[in-house]
Amino acid sequence: MRICAQATEAELTQALADFGAIPQVEDVRSPEEGLVMLRGRIGGDGAAFNAGEATVTRAVIRLEDGTLGYSYLLGRSRTKARLAAIIDALGQNEDRRAQLRTCLIEPVTQRRSAETKARNEETAATRVNFFTVVRGED
Amino acid sequence: MYVAVKGGEAAIEAAHKLLAKERRGDASVLELTTDQIREQLSLAVNRVMSEGSLYDPDLAALAIKQARGDLIEAIFLARAYRTTLPRFGYSEPANTSAMAIRRRISATYKDLPGGQVLGPTFDYTHRLLDPSLAGEGNFPAVEKTETGDAEVSPHVAALLNNEGLIEENLPQNPDADVSDLTRGALEFPADRDLRLQALARGDEGFLLALGYSTQLGFGRTHPFAGEIRMGEVEVSFVPEELGFEVPLGEVTLTECEMVTQFAGSADAAPQFTRGYGLVFGHSERKAMAMALVDRSLRTAEFGEDVVAPAQDAEFVLSHADNIQATGFVEHLKLPHYVDFQAELVLLRQLRAEWEAERGKTDGASPKEAAE
Amino acid sequence: MKPPAISPAFHDVSRQSQAVFRAIMQAMAQPGRTGLLDTGFETPAPLAPGAAAILLTLADFETPLWLDATLSASPATTDYLRFHTGASLVSDPQSAAFALIADAERAPPLTAFSQGTPDYPDRSTTLVFQVGSLDGQDWRLAGPGIKGETVFGVSPLPAGFMQQLQENNACAPLGVDVLFASQTRIAAIPRSTRIMEAR
């Protein structure tokens, strides 16, 4: 489920295209937009408080074999929510999970780590290296 | 008093068409896309998300376009939109110590575990207008520095805790109810969780002015920016039907912890106290102002006297919401013909009484009448 | 890890739930008048589509739901409602925002449910009775939303239910609001309605 949250809609579409034959899919809960109230912690580590809401889209599908697939994703893409639910259902089967590894998990993880590396390097370039200027005698 | 007035439908419809034309501006200039707004006016988008209390950059960009750049109008649109959606539940509290940091500074310690990184900041710019941006902007190549795995960046306040010089945050009780002002009316006294929720969606300008007032002496707290950090945090949610945590994705947050003096009281030793700010997106000024006002509103908690506006929770929280404020101020534009007629009648009567009274006393005091 | 098969509910959530909401609102606004519910979906027995449509529309994770013994004995029903509404199921009728009763003849008294508080009379329980027929002529109803009087009746119901409704009306603004759902239709008797025996 984390990989679907990190993937783009295009990546999920591509993954399912690469996956090959997919069992028939029935919508148990059609993709639906809603809200989740995001919480923070007072002082970063104290008691919880409500910081504000975020749009979230969810979907539940069922494969022919009865496997249910769920998704809850930030944003308002119904297409993405449905794709993610299908992938969640497929991933519950050992063989299909191996297949998902090559067509989804690896490409997304690669893109993410390249992006993270670039961002970390850009950020690191703005790191302040303090030095002390000695003043006066001694 | 509200009285229904009919008429003006045609005028309203024509006015809205005219608004649409004005929004578009000179048709020979390319139309702005919401993608452009989201990517290039991202701080405006962040403000709409934080005060609209709705994390969705695409929606905020659309709202800004529709509102012709009037951010309070855009915030109004975001708030209106959210009321049409069902709520699925509450997220797990975001763990800001696991933030993928893009900016982190401290004004209290220079050497921090994890270091200080400036990130994309206006600080230290010369505030000189850049004419090159008026044309097709060429941005300079970004510098990069090789780096290993991201270092752990603990919250700065934790560093002071070793000596017991800073107040500790109350341990969290997972069963305790978290107040939610979108579900119940704001009531006083308001607990800190409710106050922080109200401040997080409060007007940046209002909180900025209040925070400033505490610096200038109206409820002095002598604050230091203990830490400001900005970056991405994964948020997750436990759906009722699954019963386990599901990652929803990442949000950008700005967090600020102010460290302030506390002289101590009969019961408590002198120590540093804390004010906290947490805001959607990169919204540093807002996070800092929020942290200042959060600390001010804790006045009573520390047994200090409430002497300044920023320390008065009822005053601050009742007026921080710019949608409530703009609604009440702008409603004065609406027809008040009947109210005004009533006032007019009253005033005429008062005037007649006053003149009758003056007629009686005219002879007695001509000087007064001349005034 | 996953719950067993759950059948789909509304296929177009926003439109269908809006249509059902409208039907509920009309029913509450015009007590004793029946309206149609959008019920183009299947429900696990003993849950009937009419009552299900009402709960799918009104209940969510913030509205605790109480089910009678018949319904709570059916895991398919409790899974279905929990999944589609997100509502938590409660055993204490006083803490319920909504209550669903399938075995109407053995329904607990109306006073077993939350009656609201003088400051917040809206915090009372809204009851949904799953019934066979809304076409009875046992009662005369009067009050807000009714021009003069109207004739109405529901079956099956517990003995002495009319008296319960009368007592409920006498407590207004406190008291419960009652919705009746047949397979596909809805009617309501809110706490503001006066009930008399038909002539």
PDB file of C-alpha atoms in Angstrom, chain B residues 7 10 24 53 56 71 88 99 103 118 129 164 169 184 247-248 258 277 290 300 314 316 328 340 348 367:
ATOM      1  CA  GLY B   7     -35.033  41.618  -7.152  1.00  0.00           C
ATOM      2  CA  ALA B  10     -30.564  39.987 -13.749  1.00  0.00           C
ATOM      3  CA  ARG B  24      -9.546  36.455 -17.672  1.00  0.00           C
ATOM      4  CA  SER B  53      -7.541  23.884   6.424  1.00  0.00           C
ATOM      5  CA  ASP B  56      -4.837  19.675  -1.706  1.00  0.00           C
ATOM      6  CA  LEU B  71      -6.360  34.595  -1.154  1.00  0.00           C
ATOM      7  CA  PHE B  88     -13.333   9.145   6.559  1.00  0.00           C
ATOM      8  CA  MET B  99      10.512  14.549   8.275  1.00  0.00           C
ATOM      9  CA  ARG B 103      14.993  23.344   5.567  1.00  0.00           C
ATOM     10  CA  LEU B 118      18.835  26.844   4.747  1.00  0.00           C
ATOM     11  CA  LEU B 129      13.596  43.334  -7.647  1.00  0.00           C
ATOM     12  CA  GLY B 164      15.811  19.647  32.678  1.00  0.00           C
ATOM     13  CA  ASN B 169       5.478  18.038  26.648  1.00  0.00           C
ATOM     14  CA  GLY B 184     -18.234  21.248  18.038  1.00  0.00           C
ATOM     15  CA  PRO B 247       0.011   5.151   4.392  1.00  0.00           C
ATOM     16  CA  LEU B 248      -1.941   7.907   2.595  1.00  0.00           C
ATOM     17  CA  MET B 258       9.716  28.833  20.018  1.00  0.00           C
ATOM     18  CA  GLY B 277       3.458  26.018  15.345  1.00  0.00           C
ATOM     19  CA  MET B 290       1.482  30.574  15.504  1.00  0.00           C
ATOM     20  CA  ALA B 300      -2.785  31.257  32.609  1.00  0.00           C
ATOM     21  CA  GLU B 314     -11.313  34.291  23.765  1.00  0.00           C
ATOM     22  CA  VAL B 316      -7.567  35.611  19.834  1.00  0.00           C
ATOM     23  CA  PHE B 328     -19.221  39.380   9.133  1.00  0.00           C
ATOM     24  CA  PHE B 340     -31.712  51.426   8.527  1.00  0.00           C
ATOM     25  CA  ARG B 348     -35.926  61.384  13.979  1.00  0.00           C
ATOM     26  CA  LYS B 367     -24.428  79.736  24.954  1.00  0.00           C
TER      27      LYS B 367
END
